[in-house]
mmCIF file of C-alpha atoms in Angstrom:
data_model
loop_
_atom_site.group_PDB
_atom_site.id
_atom_site.type_symbol
_atom_site.label_atom_id
_atom_site.label_comp_id
_atom_site.label_asym_id
_atom_site.label_seq_id
_atom_site.Cartn_x
_atom_site.Cartn_y
_atom_site.Cartn_z
ATOM 1 C CA MET A 1 96.205 86.238 76.071
ATOM 2 C CA GLN A 2 93.951 88.452 73.995
ATOM 3 C CA LYS A 3 90.940 87.776 75.986
ATOM 4 C CA SER A 4 92.754 88.170 79.420
ATOM 5 C CA LEU A 5 94.013 91.576 77.744
ATOM 6 C CA SER A 6 90.257 92.677 76.752
ATOM 7 C CA ILE A 7 89.614 91.777 80.259
ATOM 8 C CA ILE A 8 92.019 94.353 81.837
ATOM 9 C CA MET A 9 91.179 96.888 79.481
ATOM 10 C CA THR A 10 87.369 96.740 80.358
ATOM 11 C CA VAL A 11 87.988 96.928 83.849
ATOM 12 C CA MET A 12 90.505 99.954 83.678
ATOM 13 C CA PHE A 13 87.799 101.439 81.300
ATOM 14 C CA ALA A 14 85.186 100.893 83.888
ATOM 15 C CA VAL A 15 87.321 102.193 86.905
ATOM 16 C CA THR A 16 88.541 105.547 85.198
ATOM 17 C CA MET A 17 84.538 106.287 84.373
ATOM 18 C CA GLN A 18 83.280 105.320 87.691
ATOM 19 C CA ALA A 19 85.952 107.513 89.118
ATOM 20 C CA GLN A 20 84.959 110.423 87.208
ATOM 21 C CA ARG A 21 81.642 110.600 88.667
ATOM 22 C CA ASN A 22 82.877 110.037 91.719
ATOM 23 C CA THR A 23 84.136 112.812 94.323
ATOM 24 C CA PRO A 24 87.762 113.267 94.708
ATOM 25 C CA VAL A 25 88.791 112.219 98.336
ATOM 26 C CA LYS A 26 88.772 115.360 100.694
ATOM 27 C CA THR A 27 92.094 116.326 102.624
ATOM 28 C CA GLN A 28 92.025 119.284 105.034
ATOM 29 C CA GLY A 29 88.979 120.833 103.570
ATOM 30 C CA LYS A 30 90.207 120.637 99.899
ATOM 31 C CA ASN A 31 89.290 118.481 97.013
ATOM 32 C CA GLU A 32 92.558 116.568 96.467
ATOM 33 C CA VAL A 33 93.828 113.556 95.170
ATOM 34 C CA ARG A 34 95.626 111.140 97.604
ATOM 35 C CA VAL A 35 99.063 109.579 96.450
ATOM 36 C CA THR A 36 100.684 107.310 98.812
ATOM 37 C CA LEU A 37 103.798 104.959 98.593
ATOM 38 C CA GLN A 38 104.074 101.606 99.768
ATOM 39 C CA PRO A 39 107.386 99.568 100.395
ATOM 40 C CA LYS A 40 106.665 95.892 100.706
ATOM 41 C CA ILE A 41 108.279 92.329 100.946
ATOM 42 C CA GLY A 42 106.816 89.000 100.950
ATOM 43 C CA LEU A 43 106.793 85.255 99.490
ATOM 44 C CA ASN A 44 106.259 83.753 96.503
ATOM 45 C CA PHE A 45 104.816 80.281 96.160
ATOM 46 C CA ALA A 46 105.658 79.724 92.656
ATOM 47 C CA THR A 47 105.881 76.557 90.147
ATOM 48 C CA LEU A 48 105.753 75.740 86.201
ATOM 49 C CA THR A 49 102.225 74.681 84.659
ATOM 50 C CA LYS A 50 101.603 71.780 82.652
ATOM 51 C CA SER A 51 104.599 70.003 84.112
ATOM 52 C CA ASP A 52 105.556 67.392 87.292
ATOM 53 C CA ALA A 53 107.480 70.444 89.032
ATOM 54 C CA HIS A 54 107.185 71.220 93.035
ATOM 55 C CA THR A 55 106.474 74.585 94.808
ATOM 56 C CA LYS A 56 109.564 76.679 95.082
ATOM 57 C CA VAL A 57 109.088 79.482 97.815
ATOM 58 C CA GLY A 58 111.132 82.721 97.046
ATOM 59 C CA VAL A 59 111.012 86.214 98.186
ATOM 60 C CA VAL A 60 109.583 89.453 96.415
ATOM 61 C CA ILE A 61 110.284 92.986 97.445
ATOM 62 C CA GLY A 62 109.785 96.207 95.881
ATOM 63 C CA MET A 63 107.355 99.290 96.265
ATOM 64 C CA ASP A 64 103.869 100.560 94.760
ATOM 65 C CA ALA A 65 102.620 103.944 94.352
ATOM 66 C CA GLU A 66 98.981 104.418 94.417
ATOM 67 C CA VAL A 67 96.690 107.504 93.211
ATOM 68 C CA MET A 68 93.125 107.333 94.975
ATOM 69 C CA LEU A 69 90.928 108.876 92.219
ATOM 70 C CA SER A 70 87.714 108.643 94.550
ATOM 71 C CA LYS A 71 86.789 107.075 97.810
ATOM 72 C CA LYS A 72 86.851 103.697 96.689
ATOM 73 C CA TRP A 73 88.746 103.637 93.684
ATOM 74 C CA GLY A 74 92.268 103.577 93.552
ATOM 75 C CA ILE A 75 95.104 102.790 90.315
ATOM 76 C CA SER A 76 98.455 101.601 91.531
ATOM 77 C CA VAL A 77 101.590 101.148 89.666
ATOM 78 C CA GLY A 78 104.841 99.143 90.996
ATOM 79 C CA ALA A 79 108.189 98.015 90.543
ATOM 80 C CA LEU A 80 109.038 94.557 92.203
ATOM 81 C CA TYR A 81 112.005 92.063 92.184
ATOM 82 C CA SER A 82 110.554 88.580 92.257
ATOM 83 C CA ILE A 83 112.475 85.489 92.619
ATOM 84 C CA GLN A 84 110.479 82.499 90.898
ATOM 85 C CA GLY A 85 110.949 79.140 89.313
ATOM 86 C CA ALA A 86 110.039 75.764 90.603
ATOM 87 C CA THR A 87 111.780 72.345 91.978
ATOM 88 C CA VAL A 88 111.989 69.096 89.735
ATOM 89 C CA ASP A 89 112.652 65.741 90.630
ATOM 90 C CA ALA A 90 115.917 64.697 88.196
ATOM 91 C CA PHE A 91 118.307 61.689 87.564
ATOM 92 C CA ASN A 92 121.480 61.398 87.485
ATOM 93 C CA LEU A 93 123.249 58.129 86.461
ATOM 94 C CA GLY A 94 120.632 56.070 87.901
ATOM 95 C CA SER A 95 120.333 58.098 91.477
ATOM 96 C CA ARG A 96 117.756 60.461 92.198
ATOM 97 C CA SER A 97 118.508 63.927 92.671
ATOM 98 C CA ASP A 98 116.871 67.447 93.172
ATOM 99 C CA ALA A 99 116.961 70.366 90.916
ATOM 100 C CA SER A 100 116.036 73.800 91.396
ATOM 101 C CA ILE A 101 114.901 76.258 88.206
ATOM 102 C CA THR A 102 115.430 79.584 89.309
ATOM 103 C CA LEU A 103 113.460 82.521 87.144
ATOM 104 C CA ASN A 104 113.876 85.938 88.858
ATOM 105 C CA TYR A 105 112.033 88.961 87.189
ATOM 106 C CA LEU A 106 111.849 92.746 87.575
ATOM 107 C CA ALA A 107 108.239 93.460 87.340
ATOM 108 C CA PHE A 108 106.133 96.447 86.908
ATOM 109 C CA PRO A 109 102.473 95.573 87.864
ATOM 110 C CA VAL A 110 99.704 98.080 87.414
ATOM 111 C CA THR A 111 96.469 97.730 89.167
ATOM 112 C CA ALA A 112 93.103 98.998 89.570
ATOM 113 C CA ASN A 113 92.036 98.947 93.445
ATOM 114 C CA TYR A 114 88.517 98.960 94.526
ATOM 115 C CA TYR A 115 87.686 99.490 98.349
ATOM 116 C CA PHE A 116 84.583 97.589 98.650
ATOM 117 C CA TYR A 117 84.166 97.640 102.273
ATOM 118 C CA LYS A 118 86.252 99.994 104.692
ATOM 119 C CA GLU A 119 89.840 98.674 104.669
ATOM 120 C CA TYR A 120 89.123 95.648 102.451
ATOM 121 C CA SER A 121 90.183 95.849 98.452
ATOM 122 C CA PHE A 122 89.637 93.699 95.477
ATOM 123 C CA LYS A 123 92.850 94.485 93.059
ATOM 124 C CA ILE A 124 93.092 93.337 89.149
ATOM 125 C CA GLY A 125 95.549 94.244 86.651
ATOM 126 C CA LEU A 126 98.430 93.495 84.349
ATOM 127 C CA GLN A 127 102.023 93.067 85.002
ATOM 128 C CA PRO A 128 104.459 92.969 82.362
ATOM 129 C CA ALA A 129 108.172 91.718 83.737
ATOM 130 C CA VAL A 130 111.601 90.986 82.420
ATOM 131 C CA ASN A 131 113.703 88.063 82.835
ATOM 132 C CA VAL A 132 116.807 88.854 84.763
ATOM 133 C CA VAL A 133 117.871 85.684 86.317
ATOM 134 C CA SER A 134 117.715 81.969 84.610
ATOM 135 C CA ARG A 135 119.597 79.205 86.097
ATOM 136 C CA VAL A 136 119.158 75.353 87.239
ATOM 137 C CA THR A 137 120.998 74.365 90.014
ATOM 138 C CA ALA A 138 120.943 70.200 90.086
ATOM 139 C CA ASP A 139 122.187 68.263 93.199
ATOM 140 C CA ASN A 140 124.170 64.768 92.465
ATOM 141 C CA TYR A 141 124.575 64.134 95.820
ATOM 142 C CA ARG A 142 128.218 64.857 95.242
ATOM 143 C CA ASN A 143 128.219 68.299 94.495
ATOM 144 C CA TYR A 144 126.149 71.114 93.302
ATOM 145 C CA GLU A 145 126.200 71.862 89.549
ATOM 146 C CA THR A 146 124.532 75.687 88.427
ATOM 147 C CA CYS A 147 124.375 76.999 84.857
ATOM 148 C CA ASP A 148 122.545 79.002 83.016
ATOM 149 C CA ILE A 149 119.133 77.472 81.500
ATOM 150 C CA ARG A 150 119.853 79.036 77.727
ATOM 151 C CA ARG A 151 123.134 77.026 78.003
ATOM 152 C CA LEU A 152 121.019 73.772 77.770
ATOM 153 C CA GLY A 153 119.488 74.884 74.918
ATOM 154 C CA VAL A 154 116.167 76.206 76.142
ATOM 155 C CA GLY A 155 115.156 79.598 74.633
ATOM 156 C CA VAL A 156 113.703 81.416 78.005
ATOM 157 C CA ASN A 157 111.528 84.384 77.020
ATOM 158 C CA GLU A 158 112.967 87.512 77.919
ATOM 159 C CA TYR A 159 109.612 89.078 78.763
ATOM 160 C CA ASP A 160 106.970 87.743 80.781
ATOM 161 C CA TRP A 161 103.153 89.020 81.304
ATOM 162 C CA ALA A 162 100.813 88.263 84.038
ATOM 163 C CA MET A 163 97.334 89.165 85.626
ATOM 164 C CA PRO A 164 97.461 89.815 89.335
ATOM 165 C CA ILE A 165 94.058 89.415 90.946
ATOM 166 C CA GLY A 166 93.439 89.031 94.331
ATOM 167 C CA PHE A 167 92.332 91.144 97.631
ATOM 168 C CA ALA A 168 94.034 93.312 100.260
ATOM 169 C CA TYR A 169 93.215 94.463 103.766
ATOM 170 C CA GLU A 170 94.709 97.722 105.169
ATOM 171 C CA LYS A 171 94.896 98.951 108.995
ATOM 172 C CA LYS A 172 96.701 101.885 110.239
ATOM 173 C CA GLY A 173 99.044 101.776 107.238
ATOM 174 C CA PHE A 174 99.797 98.383 107.126
ATOM 175 C CA VAL A 175 98.760 96.478 104.023
ATOM 176 C CA ILE A 176 98.564 92.739 103.832
ATOM 177 C CA ASP A 177 98.264 91.609 100.226
ATOM 178 C CA ALA A 178 97.234 88.272 98.857
ATOM 179 C CA HIS A 179 96.812 87.206 95.053
ATOM 180 C CA TYR A 180 97.655 85.252 92.238
ATOM 181 C CA ASN A 181 99.669 86.013 89.079
ATOM 182 C CA ILE A 182 97.670 84.283 86.064
ATOM 183 C CA PRO A 183 100.081 83.621 83.641
ATOM 184 C CA LEU A 184 99.501 84.721 80.284
ATOM 185 C CA LYS A 185 102.794 83.953 78.583
ATOM 186 C CA ARG A 186 105.068 81.062 78.153
ATOM 187 C CA VAL A 187 108.553 80.668 80.180
ATOM 188 C CA ALA A 188 110.139 79.559 77.061
ATOM 189 C CA ARG A 189 109.678 79.892 73.110
ATOM 190 C CA ASP A 190 109.728 75.978 72.701
ATOM 191 C CA TYR A 191 107.798 74.769 75.680
ATOM 192 C CA ASN A 192 104.282 75.502 77.142
ATOM 193 C CA ASN A 193 104.988 75.884 80.537
ATOM 194 C CA LYS A 194 104.053 79.167 82.148
ATOM 195 C CA ASN A 195 104.982 81.022 85.607
ATOM 196 C CA SER A 196 102.103 80.300 88.486
ATOM 197 C CA VAL A 197 102.814 82.621 91.012
ATOM 198 C CA PHE A 198 100.779 83.097 94.485
ATOM 199 C CA GLN A 199 101.972 85.863 96.372
ATOM 200 C CA PHE A 200 101.769 87.083 100.184
ATOM 201 C CA ILE A 201 103.050 90.141 100.655
ATOM 202 C CA ILE A 202 103.330 92.650 104.005
ATOM 203 C CA GLY A 203 103.585 96.355 102.897
ATOM 204 C CA TYR A 204 103.228 99.615 104.724
ATOM 205 C CA LYS A 205 101.294 102.508 103.212
ATOM 206 C CA PHE A 206 102.179 106.593 103.617
ATOM 207 C CA ASP A 207 100.761 109.635 101.882
ATOM 208 C CA ILE A 208 103.318 111.817 99.869
#
C-alpha cells in the first residue's frame, strides 16, 4: 500500500508542476480556470480477491467536480455511492445454494486527469471510501436469509482504499469512463480478501 501511495503522490506532484508551466484555459478572451460538474451513473463488476467468489454486478452513481489547470491537465474530486461485493457458492444441509455478499460504500475519488489526445483522457488517483452496508443473503432453495456480515463474526473494515486507474472519452459533454479500482486495503481485518472492481460509467459534464 505504501508503494501505491508513493506512486499517487509522485503523479499528483508531476501534474501540479506541469500545470504551473502551462497556460490556463482561455474563456471569452480571459485567462480563467475551467470548472465543471459531472453527474454520472454506471455499473460495477465486482468480486473479492484471493477467493473463489464470482462477479457481482452493481450500480454506481454520483457526481464529479473537475478543475482544469491547463489545456491538458485537470484534477477532479467526486462522491459516489457504489454497490459492490461478490456472489459465492454455498452449501446448506448438503444441498447447494447461492450466497450474495453485498458491500456498499460511499467513495470519494480524487484523480489527476491527462487529456493526451483530443477527447481522450487518462486518469489515476486515490479513492477513500466508507462502508455503509455489509450483508450476506443466502438462498437455500426454500427461503432467503439475510444478515449483517458482522453478526457472523467477520470484522468488516469501516474504511476502504483503492487506486482508480483508467481512460475516458468525452464528446459534446457526454463522458464514457472505464477504469479499474486497484484495491489497497483488506475488506475485513482477519481475512486477506480485497475489493476488486471494474467500473463502466456514463456522465454528462457541464461548466459552472
